[in-house]
Every structure is written in C-alpha cells, then in structure tokens.
C-alpha cells in the first residue's frame, strides 16, 4: 500500500454528537458497506458490541476502513462518555489527524474540551465538524461562537450551512465556492443560493486571511495587495491545517448524509499521511538510547497496540498500527518491554467486528492479530534484532471502587478469571482482593463503567454478581494505659487448664504497629510459654476487640504471672493473654481509626467554592489549590467513608465537568459520635449470627 495514500483519522468528541453515525455515513459513502446502519437500530459497523447496541452509545474505540479515490481511510471511532473517554486517547495515539465532532445544539461540552486536550498532547492536526444541524434549535453560528470562545486555536469555517434545523439541506464549500445540496435523496452540486452569496464571500475572505496569517511572507503580500492567488491560498491552507495552525470547521448531518462528501475531500486533500509525519521516537530497550524509526516498509518493524479485545470464545485480539517496517502473517515479533517473543498468525484489516485477511501490513496501516500471549494495550511490537519501545498510552487512575459479590456460591474463581480477562481489554479497570475486609474490590472510572463491567461479566463469562459499597478498613487502638490480669483456670475432672498473665497495654505512635515486650523475671512464667502469650495477644489483635477491626499501634508488656506444673499449657496461656488484652484494651481508652485519603479534584474555576464547601462538609481538610486556566485543582485530605458517594455529588455540582482521583494517605482517629455508630453496627451484625 502506498504510504502517502493512507489516512488514519480519529473521530472524537462528547458522547451523542454523532461520531459513530458520521463514521457509518463515510463507510457507506465509500462503498465499504452496502447499507447505512443506524445507532438507534444497533446496526452500525463501529458500535458492534452488544453492550453498545443495548445502550446505544459507544463504549470502545473501534475501527472501520474504506477506500476513497485511491486512498485508504482508517476511521477510528471513539467513545465520548466520561467513563469511557480514556479510550479516545488510545485512538488518538495512533491517528494522524482528528475530527472533533460537536453537536449543533449543545456546542462545546465537557468531553469536547477533554478530547481537545488529548489531541493537543499528540500535537494532532484536526478539523471540527458541527453535526446534527438538522435538529430543532441547531445553530451553526452560535456553535461557532462557542467553539471560538472555549477552544484555543485559529478556528475558521470552511463550510456554511444551507437552510437550518429541519430545513438544513446542504453546505456551501468555501474553497470551491460551490453549493452541495440534498435533492431527491442525492447530493447535487448547485449554485450558491442568492441569499448566501454575500456571507459566503465574506467567510471565504476570513478563511483566506487566516491561511495567510500562518505564513509571514504571504501575510505581507496579502496586506499589500489585498488578496492572494488561489493556488497560494490553497497551499497555505493545507500547510496550516497539517501543522495544526488552522482548524477548519465543517457542517454536517450524519443521518441525512449532508456534508459527508466534503468531509471526505478534507481528509484526503488536507490531512497528512503517515509519510508526512516525522520519524517516531522510542528507546532501544537494552541501551535505553533514543531510537528513531522512519515510515519505511524496509526499516525494522515497529507497531503499537492501541486496543485489546478479549472474547471468551475467540480469545484475545490486538489492534495495532504499524509505524515502520512490514509485519507479515506467520512470523515472529518481539515485545521488548515484556521480553516476550510473540507469534503472528493471520493478519487482518478491521472493520468493526469483521476482519479482512491480509498477508502483510506496512507503515501507517492499522490491523488486527489474534492470540498474542503477553502483549497488552500500549505495547510496542518490534523486530528482535532491532528492538524498540515506542511511547505507550497512559490511562487515568480509577476514581471509584465497589465490592463485588457472587450471587452464586463458589463462583469466586470464575469471577477472578473474568476480571483478569476484562482488565486486559480495559486498562481503566482495576481489581484486587482485600484480605482484611475479605472483599473483592473492582475499581473503574465511574459508576456506569463498573455497571457495564458487571453486565459484561454476566453476558460473556456467565457469572452473576452484585455490587456493594466497599467496606471501610477501620483500625482499633488505645489512647491510654492499663495494667491488667488475664487469668484462665479450668478444673473439671481430668487434667485442668491454667494460665495467668499480667500485662501492660500502651499506645505506640501512629504507624507504630505492634510491639511485644517480655519483662518476666524470676520465672513467674516458664520461658516456653512466653511465645504462647505473644501469640494469644496477636490473635486477639487480629480479630479486633471494639468493633471487629484489627488493633494497631499497640505495645503490650508481659511483666508478671503464675503457672501450674501440670495444668499449664500453650493453649491455656494463649487464652489467658487474650482475655487480658481484651480487658486491658477496654480500660486503656480504646478508639477507632479511619483511613484518610489524599483527594485531588479538578473543577471549573467558577465551581471551586462549591467543591471546597462540599469537601469541608465531608470532614475534609483542604491542603492546596492550583488554578490551571479555566479549571482549578483542589487537593484535600478526606476520610474514606465520606468519599463513597462522591462521584454523583461532584457530577451534579460541576455539571459533569469535574473529575477526581484519590489514594490512601494515613489513619486518623474517628470522631466519637461516628465511632459509636461503627461499634453499634458491629454489635448488630454480631447479634445476627
Ligand atoms: N438528527 C440527527 N441525529 C443524529 C445525527 N447524527 C447522529 N444523530 C443521532 O444522534 C444519536 C447519537 O449518535 P452517535 O453516532 O451514536 O453519536 P456518538 O456518541 O458521537 O457516536 C443517535 O441517535 C443518532 O441517530 C444528525 O446529523 N442529525
Ligand atoms: Mg459513538
């Protein structure tokens, strides 16, 4: 395949703006599909997953390919809903350009801003498509204003809409200065409608001006002569779009098929091919030296996996983009970061869930391969003789955790296999078993994300689970001192039991753990029973005394006791020590400790006051605040128990524009009133059993 004729384009934007519908319309227009699918019918090529069909939203990045005027278009359709938008980053990572889709009613939305930043991270050239122009209250010019105000860059219309709302019938192409109008179900070229001629001229002028502005010589000429020639203008425009200096704005209705042809023209004529991109830079894994790879089919291989699909029947599929060299079917490649040789079986081009077999894939191409054993999303495949690791793909840390419980006893193994597989295809899904709370915790980007995981687990792996809020891992400790006797004596028939201990219970500093001191003199307790005492104390601490949580930061000194020649035993001393500790603990001002989290919230600046007030209400302590443009990052320490419902509160406080992450910081004493509730809950639980 001719590298110069490949276009890898990612469609990104807020959820529900029509990305999937646009990709569908393009695939259909190019003849890559024989019928135009609809998101609402669950028949599109790129929303093929049953969960996507059920919810009518994209959850995964998917790829479709089409051939147009001798060009190969790889269209990367990405999700736009908050919980899933991280996958859009993966799609952008391998794209050569981005189409940022916005809704003509809603304008710039939360995720529009997010994907815009993602596209900045990869310095991608891009265009904006104002879609759904046929809807009621759709307004191209209001949307234009919202775009120019909220997104940074030189944003200029390349199209104007003809008609509005239900009367939206076509577009004026400001480059060719022609109209493309829908008539009898077909797009036809026409004269620019009389009432639009003036504004078309003025917007073409703006486009020319913007193009000239990106080139000093051209600008000088433009200012001097008042105009520039068409070929110069087109060349400057292309250069400016390719460099990202200028972002053209187009108009469309994906479902009516308006604006699709010009969008295709833009992709083919103005967007870069993989040959236009600079050499990719990575590292040589052994020497850690910088290594470059050119988009040359004869260069050593480098390819980046940007999506992993895991299916219980088909196995694992890895979707990748080749950067250099040629990947062939039935070959072996090297995953240097994991030090693993991978066998390449059959290669394919990917169109939604369908594969088209292909012998080899060259630079710039996107393809799929089955059954790589160690390779995960973000990994580089290379040639073992010339290994290289290209930059991976970063995914955000999970924001929310749930405990997961099987509905059927004995399903634990199936759950852990399912979670393992699902985490392979979804880098934002994390899980771990907490031995203390005895809960399996599943963490994700939000509630919807975790709910989708649960459904997928049922459908694909046939395990039914319920979600519970995670149990808070409280701790118990003391604030005071006590000296007590723990004595166990039993004499009923046969051999009796006798153990007698005197212990001192004291607090250690926070994080001090446990210290056992043997302070026995003169053989009050024989040496061989001292470890029994320590074991009795430790076991009791593990079980908890106040509310069933482990005891920490405690010093126990064994300083006296007595024994019986016949009746004393290991067991008797363990029991005596445990009885002593329970008594001493309760006398030494016991208290509960709770985990406190480091929380970082990002919110629009105008919402910062609400966010801080709310964190204070959650017993939080604000430790810092950093403005960053229109958003502000608030750092705080908040008890974990107050953060269980944070996601939905933050969403409603910030209109969905806020985000947060958290991690464990330290333990702190629980205020009295709350501690009483935890203790009471423990008693109630115990009484039930
Ligand atoms: N009226 C109208 N509806 C559209 C248009 N494009 C998409 N839709 C509808 O908007 C909804 C979301 O579209 P979808 O392609 O899934 O958006 P995505 O989330 O950005 O991929 C679906 O119900 C589509 O049928 C359009 O141009 N006009
Ligand atoms: Mg979609």
XYZ file of C-alpha atoms and ligand atoms in Angstrom:
718
model
C 0.000 0.000 0.000
C 1.206 3.472 -0.891
C 2.001 5.177 2.415
C 1.196 8.614 1.047
C -2.358 7.447 0.397
C -3.146 6.316 3.923
C -5.192 8.497 6.267
C -5.634 7.481 9.899
C -8.351 9.652 11.372
C -9.822 9.513 14.874
C -13.368 10.761 15.476
C -13.558 12.264 18.935
C -15.981 14.398 20.913
C -18.611 14.418 23.594
C -20.995 11.439 23.724
C -24.050 11.509 21.468
C -22.855 14.116 18.980
C -22.814 11.724 16.029
C -19.270 10.344 15.735
C -20.406 6.792 15.148
C -23.077 7.977 12.711
C -20.513 10.028 10.771
C -18.131 7.092 10.506
C -21.039 4.941 9.363
C -22.026 7.525 6.742
C -18.467 7.733 5.411
C -18.074 3.971 5.209
C -21.344 3.797 3.316
C -20.492 6.701 1.024
C -17.220 4.983 0.091
C -18.962 1.715 -0.638
C -17.272 -0.037 2.286
C -20.710 -1.158 3.402
C -23.793 -1.946 1.412
C -26.274 -0.486 3.815
C -26.284 2.540 6.057
C -26.545 1.370 9.652
C -28.141 3.411 12.396
C -27.069 3.805 16.010
C -30.697 3.705 17.098
C -31.199 0.341 15.403
C -27.927 -1.049 16.716
C -26.754 -1.718 13.172
C -23.628 0.428 12.798
C -20.269 -1.077 11.955
C -18.305 0.507 14.786
C -20.819 0.107 17.660
C -20.978 -3.677 17.333
C -20.554 -4.703 20.950
C -23.829 -5.994 22.499
C -23.397 -3.545 25.404
C -23.097 -0.706 22.897
C -26.122 -1.889 20.972
C -28.168 -2.161 24.163
C -27.234 1.289 25.439
C -26.953 2.963 22.030
C -23.640 4.541 22.982
C -20.035 3.764 22.080
C -18.072 2.145 24.898
C -14.968 1.155 22.958
C -12.667 2.544 20.357
C -13.375 0.705 17.115
C -12.003 0.885 13.586
C -13.517 0.822 10.120
C -11.689 1.150 6.818
C -12.751 2.444 3.431
C -11.130 3.205 0.097
C -11.806 6.548 -1.493
C -10.193 7.953 -4.653
C -7.297 5.567 -4.306
C -6.807 6.414 -0.656
C -7.100 4.076 2.293
C -9.045 5.652 5.134
C -8.789 4.100 8.573
C -11.561 5.636 10.631
C -11.177 5.327 14.367
C -14.491 5.760 16.170
C -14.028 6.580 19.858
C -16.329 6.812 22.884
C -17.263 10.239 24.231
C -18.941 9.482 27.542
C -16.906 10.464 30.594
C -16.391 6.970 31.962
C -15.107 5.667 28.638
C -13.406 8.661 27.071
C -9.961 7.390 28.110
C -10.240 5.008 25.156
C -10.413 8.043 22.852
C -6.884 8.824 23.956
C -5.789 5.422 22.740
C -7.427 6.093 19.369
C -5.736 9.486 19.077
C -2.374 7.957 19.983
C -2.199 6.170 16.630
C -4.130 8.649 14.480
C -2.550 11.112 12.076
C -5.373 13.609 12.499
C -8.546 14.119 14.487
C -12.088 15.034 13.573
C -13.591 16.740 16.595
C -17.359 16.410 16.343
C -19.674 18.805 18.166
C -23.425 18.972 18.384
C -25.019 21.974 16.670
C -27.406 22.465 19.586
C -25.122 21.892 22.567
C -21.875 23.340 21.182
C -18.719 22.703 23.203
C -19.347 20.215 26.015
C -17.280 18.736 28.816
C -15.715 15.919 26.852
C -15.152 18.175 23.832
C -12.669 20.066 25.985
C -11.138 16.847 27.216
C -10.559 15.303 23.785
C -9.259 18.640 22.536
C -6.567 18.408 25.197
C -5.841 14.799 24.262
C -5.384 15.894 20.640
C -3.033 18.651 21.859
C -0.991 16.044 23.753
C -0.279 14.284 20.475
C 0.009 17.554 18.528
C -2.533 16.318 16.008
C -3.850 18.338 13.084
C -7.609 18.458 13.286
C -10.899 19.668 11.899
C -14.182 20.351 13.659
C -17.463 19.059 12.339
C -20.626 20.769 13.531
C -23.076 17.885 13.249
C -26.798 17.337 13.790
C -27.538 20.611 12.023
C -30.961 19.283 11.029
C -32.157 19.271 14.637
C -34.511 21.740 16.188
C -32.634 24.707 17.704
C -29.452 23.726 15.870
C -27.423 26.824 15.088
C -24.146 26.766 13.170
C -23.130 30.314 14.071
C -23.927 30.056 17.763
C -21.909 26.844 17.835
C -19.089 28.622 16.018
C -19.042 31.245 18.752
C -18.959 28.608 21.476
C -16.074 26.869 19.686
C -14.029 30.021 19.223
C -14.586 31.034 22.816
C -13.847 27.732 24.528
C -11.214 26.048 22.362
C -7.855 27.609 21.716
C -6.626 27.868 18.161
C -7.296 29.501 14.802
C -10.778 28.103 14.220
C -12.373 29.114 10.895
C -15.369 27.866 8.915
C -14.600 26.066 5.680
C -18.303 25.411 5.093
C -21.521 27.296 5.649
C -24.845 25.553 6.157
C -27.682 25.974 3.676
C -31.004 26.130 5.495
C -31.446 25.438 9.177
C -32.997 22.889 11.503
C -35.437 20.715 9.600
C -34.716 22.806 6.520
C -30.983 22.059 6.599
C -30.360 20.964 3.042
C -26.686 21.276 2.200
C -23.454 23.160 2.564
C -21.525 25.893 0.819
C -17.949 24.787 0.198
C -15.934 27.968 0.769
C -12.874 26.681 -1.047
C -14.532 25.662 -4.291
C -17.262 28.289 -3.772
C -19.984 25.877 -4.732
C -23.086 24.527 -3.046
C -23.773 20.862 -2.367
C -27.456 20.328 -1.845
C -29.577 17.333 -0.987
C -32.290 16.838 -3.595
C -34.340 13.670 -4.156
C -32.161 11.764 -1.716
C -28.974 12.652 -3.587
C -26.330 15.303 -3.060
C -26.027 17.557 -6.100
C -23.739 20.417 -6.936
C -25.532 23.730 -7.313
C -25.105 27.483 -7.406
C -24.681 29.143 -4.044
C -28.191 30.330 -3.039
C -28.564 34.061 -3.685
C -29.157 34.955 -0.051
C -25.886 33.263 0.927
C -23.596 34.703 -1.727
C -22.589 37.697 0.321
C -21.851 35.827 3.519
C -20.058 33.072 1.566
C -17.739 35.726 0.107
C -17.058 37.240 3.471
C -16.340 33.857 5.113
C -14.082 32.882 2.249
C -12.209 36.084 2.879
C -11.833 35.168 6.527
C -10.531 31.762 5.554
C -8.010 33.313 3.168
C -6.928 35.756 5.817
C -6.492 33.020 8.405
C -4.443 30.946 5.977
C -2.274 33.970 5.133
C -1.726 34.713 8.796
C 0.128 31.435 9.225
C 2.809 32.485 6.749
C 4.689 35.799 7.190
C 5.566 36.306 3.518
C 2.067 35.509 2.430
C 0.609 37.827 5.041
C 2.805 40.687 3.841
C 1.648 40.077 0.296
C -1.965 39.847 1.370
C -1.777 43.110 3.292
C -0.063 44.853 0.421
C -2.171 43.601 -2.467
C -5.419 42.940 -0.647
C -5.639 39.402 -1.996
C -3.631 36.308 -2.794
C -3.923 33.878 -5.649
C -5.935 30.703 -5.321
C -3.024 28.223 -5.594
C -1.025 30.091 -2.951
C -4.044 30.274 -0.709
C -4.710 26.539 -1.037
C -1.098 25.664 -0.383
C -1.007 27.871 2.699
C -4.285 26.418 3.913
C -3.078 22.858 3.595
C 0.164 23.676 5.339
C -1.669 25.430 8.145
C -4.120 22.557 8.621
C -1.319 19.981 8.580
C 0.650 21.866 11.203
C -2.423 22.382 13.347
C -2.100 26.164 12.990
C -5.534 26.337 11.455
C -8.572 24.268 12.336
C -11.271 24.232 9.648
C -14.892 23.975 10.695
C -17.311 21.911 8.639
C -21.072 21.412 8.706
C -22.977 18.150 8.551
C -25.924 15.953 9.252
C -24.662 12.426 9.527
C -28.085 10.867 9.404
C -29.149 12.812 6.304
C -25.820 12.287 4.592
C -25.138 16.025 4.262
C -21.546 17.226 4.432
C -20.076 13.749 4.036
C -18.514 14.270 0.593
C -16.703 17.475 1.587
C -15.534 15.813 4.779
C -14.025 13.024 2.693
C -12.361 15.626 0.459
C -10.872 17.284 3.508
C -9.486 14.020 4.855
C -7.928 13.095 1.524
C -6.659 16.525 0.482
C -5.778 18.352 3.678
C -4.920 15.706 6.236
C -1.429 14.217 6.475
C -0.464 10.707 5.511
C 1.852 8.639 7.731
C 4.653 9.663 5.352
C 4.142 13.312 6.302
C 4.674 12.630 9.988
C 8.175 12.945 11.424
C 10.088 9.792 12.319
C 8.762 8.220 15.501
C 10.989 8.279 18.521
C 11.326 5.480 21.024
C 14.002 3.820 23.101
C 16.292 0.923 22.472
C 15.351 -1.347 25.394
C 18.843 -2.641 26.232
C 20.891 0.528 25.989
C 17.991 2.887 26.783
C 19.311 5.051 23.962
C 16.894 7.039 21.845
C 15.894 5.216 18.671
C 14.109 6.582 15.625
C 12.016 4.763 13.089
C 11.032 6.075 9.677
C 7.788 5.192 7.909
C 9.672 2.907 5.559
C 8.487 -0.610 4.722
C 12.108 -1.793 4.643
C 13.023 -0.357 8.047
C 12.958 -2.578 11.144
C 9.446 -3.237 12.375
C 7.694 -1.112 14.962
C 3.965 -1.259 15.734
C 1.885 -0.067 18.683
C -1.108 -1.956 20.055
C -3.847 0.540 20.895
C -6.783 -1.735 21.579
C -7.186 -5.213 23.005
C -10.419 -7.111 22.612
C -10.943 -10.176 24.697
C -13.542 -12.750 23.865
C -14.148 -15.940 25.826
C -14.509 -17.905 22.561
C -12.250 -16.220 20.016
C -9.565 -15.307 22.537
C -7.558 -12.144 22.528
C -7.429 -9.732 19.585
C -4.814 -6.998 19.410
C -5.455 -3.982 17.214
C -2.308 -2.100 16.257
C -0.788 0.481 13.973
C 2.442 -0.170 12.147
C 4.937 2.701 12.310
C 7.901 1.265 10.454
C 8.839 -1.900 8.609
C 6.475 -4.599 7.441
C 4.572 -7.053 9.581
C 3.889 -10.382 7.891
C 1.485 -13.218 8.589
C 3.080 -16.338 10.089
C 6.059 -14.578 11.537
C 7.565 -13.873 14.901
C 7.930 -10.482 16.545
C 9.359 -9.214 19.785
C 7.679 -7.341 22.601
C 10.769 -5.826 24.178
C 9.099 -4.232 27.208
C 7.789 -7.641 28.287
C 10.771 -9.538 26.927
C 8.428 -11.788 25.028
C 8.514 -13.356 21.574
C 5.092 -13.250 20.032
C 3.861 -15.412 17.201
C 1.949 -13.591 14.493
C -0.639 -15.844 12.890
C -3.145 -14.374 10.475
C -3.256 -10.648 9.981
C -6.348 -8.715 9.099
C -7.759 -5.303 8.353
C -10.510 -4.483 10.759
C -13.979 -3.195 10.023
C -15.966 -3.174 13.221
C -16.031 -6.792 14.297
C -15.171 -8.156 10.869
C -11.666 -8.989 9.731
C -10.420 -8.993 6.188
C -7.370 -11.249 5.878
C -4.201 -9.651 4.570
C -0.711 -11.045 4.026
C 1.319 -8.155 5.340
C 0.952 -4.674 6.767
C 3.262 -1.755 6.098
C 3.936 1.603 7.758
C 0.822 3.561 8.633
C -1.501 0.601 8.298
C -3.901 -0.487 11.001
C -4.519 -4.166 11.515
C -5.505 -6.904 13.905
C -3.894 -10.118 15.067
C -5.211 -12.867 17.340
C -3.749 -14.638 20.345
C -0.691 -12.631 21.350
C 0.196 -14.118 24.714
C 1.802 -11.298 26.703
C 1.116 -8.142 24.730
C -1.247 -5.552 26.142
C -2.614 -2.185 25.038
C 0.164 0.390 24.666
C 2.875 -2.190 23.933
C 5.268 -2.000 21.008
C 5.918 -4.930 18.710
C 9.289 -4.873 17.021
C 11.966 -6.952 15.404
C 14.100 -8.907 17.895
C 17.275 -7.973 16.041
C 16.323 -4.282 16.191
C 14.147 -3.946 19.279
C 12.448 -0.680 20.081
C 9.872 0.572 22.562
C 7.692 3.444 21.375
C 5.816 5.662 23.848
C 2.882 3.771 25.363
C -0.585 5.038 26.173
C -1.343 6.496 29.570
C -4.672 5.779 31.189
C -6.145 7.610 34.183
C -6.261 6.048 37.645
C -9.652 4.704 38.718
C -11.883 7.046 40.693
C -14.440 4.719 42.217
C -14.439 1.285 43.883
C -17.140 -1.253 44.585
C -17.073 -4.559 46.367
C -18.231 -7.392 44.169
C -20.080 -10.434 45.450
C -21.069 -13.592 43.599
C -24.787 -14.301 43.516
C -23.974 -17.995 43.413
C -21.662 -19.532 45.955
C -18.450 -20.929 44.557
C -18.275 -18.534 41.594
C -15.206 -16.769 43.014
C -12.781 -18.420 40.595
C -14.916 -17.625 37.594
C -15.108 -14.014 38.738
C -11.399 -13.669 39.040
C -10.795 -15.186 35.591
C -13.412 -12.872 34.097
C -11.949 -9.785 35.769
C -8.476 -10.707 34.633
C -9.610 -11.014 31.013
C -11.654 -7.848 31.151
C -8.760 -5.888 32.626
C -6.678 -6.991 29.624
C -9.020 -5.247 27.247
C -9.801 -2.321 29.540
C -6.773 -0.636 31.132
C -9.042 1.585 33.246
C -10.499 -1.429 35.059
C -8.631 -2.487 38.187
C -9.401 -5.150 40.761
C -7.881 -6.610 43.880
C -8.791 -8.796 46.811
C -8.654 -7.112 50.183
C -7.786 -9.861 52.654
C -8.781 -7.705 55.565
C -12.308 -6.824 54.596
C -12.468 -10.134 52.679
C -13.914 -8.288 49.732
C -13.076 -8.364 46.077
C -12.816 -4.744 45.014
C -13.421 -3.540 41.482
C -12.351 -0.016 40.574
C -13.206 1.973 37.496
C -13.777 5.405 36.059
C -17.308 5.788 37.372
C -20.488 4.011 38.332
C -21.631 3.436 34.748
C -18.268 1.905 33.915
C -18.452 -0.575 36.794
C -22.072 -1.415 35.968
C -21.124 -2.167 32.366
C -18.347 -4.404 33.674
C -20.869 -6.340 35.756
C -23.192 -6.805 32.786
C -20.333 -7.876 30.565
C -19.259 -10.382 33.172
C -22.689 -11.943 33.055
C -23.004 -11.971 29.289
C -19.511 -13.025 28.345
C -18.383 -15.104 31.302
C -21.691 -16.241 32.676
C -21.183 -15.061 36.255
C -23.754 -13.060 38.093
C -22.511 -10.647 40.738
C -23.865 -7.844 42.848
C -22.138 -4.591 43.719
C -21.775 -3.309 47.260
C -20.137 -0.194 48.604
C -16.669 -1.191 49.779
C -16.213 -1.856 53.499
C -14.099 0.763 55.214
C -10.950 -0.805 56.691
C -11.132 0.782 60.153
C -8.466 0.076 62.770
C -8.601 -0.060 66.556
C -6.097 1.282 69.037
C -5.803 2.802 72.527
C -5.010 6.265 73.777
C -4.286 5.392 77.419
C -2.514 2.830 79.589
C -3.759 -0.083 81.634
C -2.290 -2.908 83.712
C -4.479 -5.961 83.948
C -4.504 -9.610 84.855
C -5.552 -12.203 82.336
C -6.180 -15.498 84.006
C -7.601 -18.723 82.640
C -8.300 -21.542 85.050
C -10.408 -24.610 84.429
C -10.670 -27.685 86.626
C -13.373 -30.050 85.572
C -12.425 -33.687 86.005
C -9.193 -34.996 84.414
C -6.448 -32.560 83.575
C -7.167 -28.860 84.195
C -6.081 -25.695 82.356
C -4.095 -22.928 83.987
C -2.573 -19.730 82.641
C -2.064 -16.463 84.474
C -0.628 -13.260 82.993
C -0.169 -9.630 83.974
C 0.188 -7.289 81.047
C 0.608 -3.573 80.475
C -1.203 -2.074 77.457
C 0.064 1.209 75.962
C -0.264 3.144 72.704
C 2.507 3.457 70.108
C 2.806 6.386 67.733
C 0.646 6.293 64.596
C 2.002 3.697 62.197
C 3.977 2.084 65.041
C 2.360 -1.309 64.501
C 2.844 -3.718 67.392
C 5.499 -4.271 69.991
C 5.619 -7.125 72.487
C 7.932 -6.839 75.483
C 8.874 -9.779 77.663
C 9.551 -8.375 81.130
C 9.312 -11.553 83.169
C 11.916 -12.022 85.900
C 12.480 -14.975 88.172
C 10.475 -17.470 86.154
C 6.981 -16.279 87.097
C 6.058 -17.797 83.727
C 8.288 -20.503 82.208
C 10.137 -19.381 79.045
C 8.405 -21.877 76.791
C 5.031 -20.206 77.474
C 6.138 -16.654 76.631
C 5.572 -17.183 72.873
C 2.120 -18.542 73.763
C 1.306 -15.275 75.476
C 2.508 -13.282 72.481
C 0.503 -15.455 70.126
C -2.631 -15.022 72.247
C -2.158 -11.252 72.109
C -1.539 -11.199 68.359
C -4.529 -13.371 67.511
C -6.768 -11.219 69.632
C -5.458 -8.065 67.946
C -6.141 -9.523 64.532
C -9.768 -10.271 65.427
C -10.351 -6.820 66.917
C -11.893 -6.006 70.249
C -14.043 -2.918 69.932
C -15.713 -3.410 66.580
C -14.050 -6.350 64.871
C -11.236 -4.396 63.182
C -7.523 -5.144 63.604
C -5.779 -3.487 66.544
C -2.708 -1.426 65.647
C -0.143 0.895 67.218
C -0.069 -1.033 70.464
C 2.649 -2.000 72.934
C 1.991 -4.950 75.232
C 4.391 -5.708 78.073
C 4.179 -9.019 79.884
C 5.567 -8.310 83.360
C 4.179 -10.969 85.717
C 2.080 -14.075 86.024
C 1.968 -17.539 87.514
C 1.757 -21.132 86.326
C 0.808 -24.628 87.376
C 3.181 -27.556 86.961
C 0.599 -29.892 85.482
C -2.293 -27.799 84.180
C -0.371 -25.023 82.353
C -0.207 -25.396 78.568
C 0.415 -23.427 75.426
C -3.324 -23.143 74.843
C -4.062 -22.040 78.413
C -1.539 -19.184 78.164
C -2.873 -18.113 74.779
C -6.368 -17.876 76.197
C -5.209 -16.085 79.343
C -3.297 -13.499 77.254
C -6.261 -12.925 75.004
C -8.572 -12.413 77.985
C -6.061 -9.998 79.493
C -5.736 -7.991 76.312
C -9.483 -7.691 75.864
C -9.800 -6.323 79.380
C -6.725 -4.091 79.234
C -7.648 -2.729 75.825
C -11.071 -1.613 77.013
C -9.533 0.048 80.079
C -6.899 1.930 78.090
C -9.239 4.403 76.331
C -9.900 2.448 73.145
C -10.664 4.303 69.932
C -11.265 3.683 66.233
C -9.018 4.851 63.403
C -10.212 5.515 59.869
C -8.345 5.727 56.581
C -7.907 9.260 55.283
C -7.441 9.758 51.550
C -5.440 12.234 49.533
C -8.037 13.567 47.147
C -7.432 15.717 44.102
C -10.442 17.327 42.496
C -10.415 19.281 39.264
C -13.354 21.552 38.625
C -14.206 24.601 36.542
C -12.937 27.684 38.402
C -16.416 29.080 38.967
C -17.382 25.869 40.781
C -14.353 25.866 43.105
C -16.299 27.413 46.004
C -18.939 24.691 45.919
C -16.344 21.955 45.677
C -14.425 23.267 48.686
C -17.587 23.786 50.751
C -18.661 20.256 49.975
C -15.257 18.797 50.895
C -15.397 20.665 54.214
C -18.822 19.146 54.793
C -17.216 15.739 54.308
C -14.809 16.415 57.169
C -12.148 17.208 54.582
C -9.092 19.376 55.082
C -8.078 21.496 52.094
C -4.318 21.316 51.617
C -3.857 23.172 48.367
C -5.423 24.842 45.402
C -3.869 25.419 41.996
C -5.595 27.308 39.226
C -4.831 25.974 35.747
C -6.538 28.081 33.124
C -10.298 27.745 33.433
C -10.044 24.882 35.861
C -8.768 24.638 39.375
C -7.190 21.645 41.096
C -8.158 21.313 44.747
C -6.129 18.991 46.962
C -7.615 17.795 50.216
C -7.449 15.063 52.815
C -10.802 13.441 53.377
C -11.868 10.354 55.361
C -12.546 7.429 53.022
C -16.005 6.856 54.488
C -17.060 10.298 53.284
C -15.967 9.669 49.697
C -18.165 6.682 48.839
C -20.826 8.811 47.180
C -18.536 11.497 45.873
C -18.856 10.748 42.182
C -22.506 11.652 41.796
C -22.178 14.725 44.046
C -19.255 16.053 42.050
C -21.108 15.416 38.839
C -24.149 17.398 39.924
C -22.031 20.164 41.475
C -19.992 20.750 38.323
C -22.462 19.780 35.637
C -20.282 16.775 34.832
C -17.165 18.865 34.253
C -15.359 17.898 37.435
C -13.078 14.945 37.935
C -11.219 13.455 40.859
C -8.758 10.826 41.945
C -7.764 9.590 45.343
C -5.316 7.391 47.159
C -4.723 6.295 50.732
C -2.790 8.719 52.936
C -2.881 7.728 56.606
C -5.032 6.691 59.565
C -6.700 9.114 61.944
C -8.988 8.829 64.936
C -12.705 8.621 64.170
C -14.738 11.304 65.994
C -16.708 9.883 68.932
C -20.210 10.033 67.562
C -19.264 8.309 64.346
C -17.181 5.721 66.176
C -20.211 4.836 68.273
C -22.179 4.166 65.112
C -19.491 1.866 63.732
C -19.344 -0.026 67.031
C -23.131 -0.309 67.157
C -23.209 -1.604 63.579
C -20.652 -4.238 64.511
C -22.744 -5.347 67.521
C -25.867 -5.571 65.387
C -24.002 -7.645 62.809
C -22.679 -9.960 65.534
C -26.106 -10.412 67.107
C -27.476 -11.533 63.776
C -25.112 -14.502 63.672
N -30.962 14.499 13.793
C -29.746 13.996 13.747
N -29.426 12.989 14.571
C -28.171 12.498 14.522
C -27.203 12.992 13.627
N -26.061 12.303 13.811
C -26.308 11.413 14.784
N -27.587 11.520 15.208
C -28.249 10.747 16.264
O -27.644 11.112 17.497
C -27.537 9.997 18.349
C -26.088 9.792 18.731
O -25.344 9.468 17.600
P -23.991 8.651 17.678
O -23.490 8.496 16.294
O -24.156 7.423 18.497
O -23.103 9.683 18.498
P -21.655 9.427 19.166
O -21.921 9.128 20.602
O -20.952 10.718 18.990
O -21.029 8.305 18.441
C -28.137 8.840 17.589
O -29.468 8.709 17.977
C -28.030 9.271 16.137
O -29.024 8.687 15.346
C -27.588 14.064 12.759
O -26.796 14.577 11.979
N -28.855 14.513 12.878
Mg -20.280 6.628 19.173
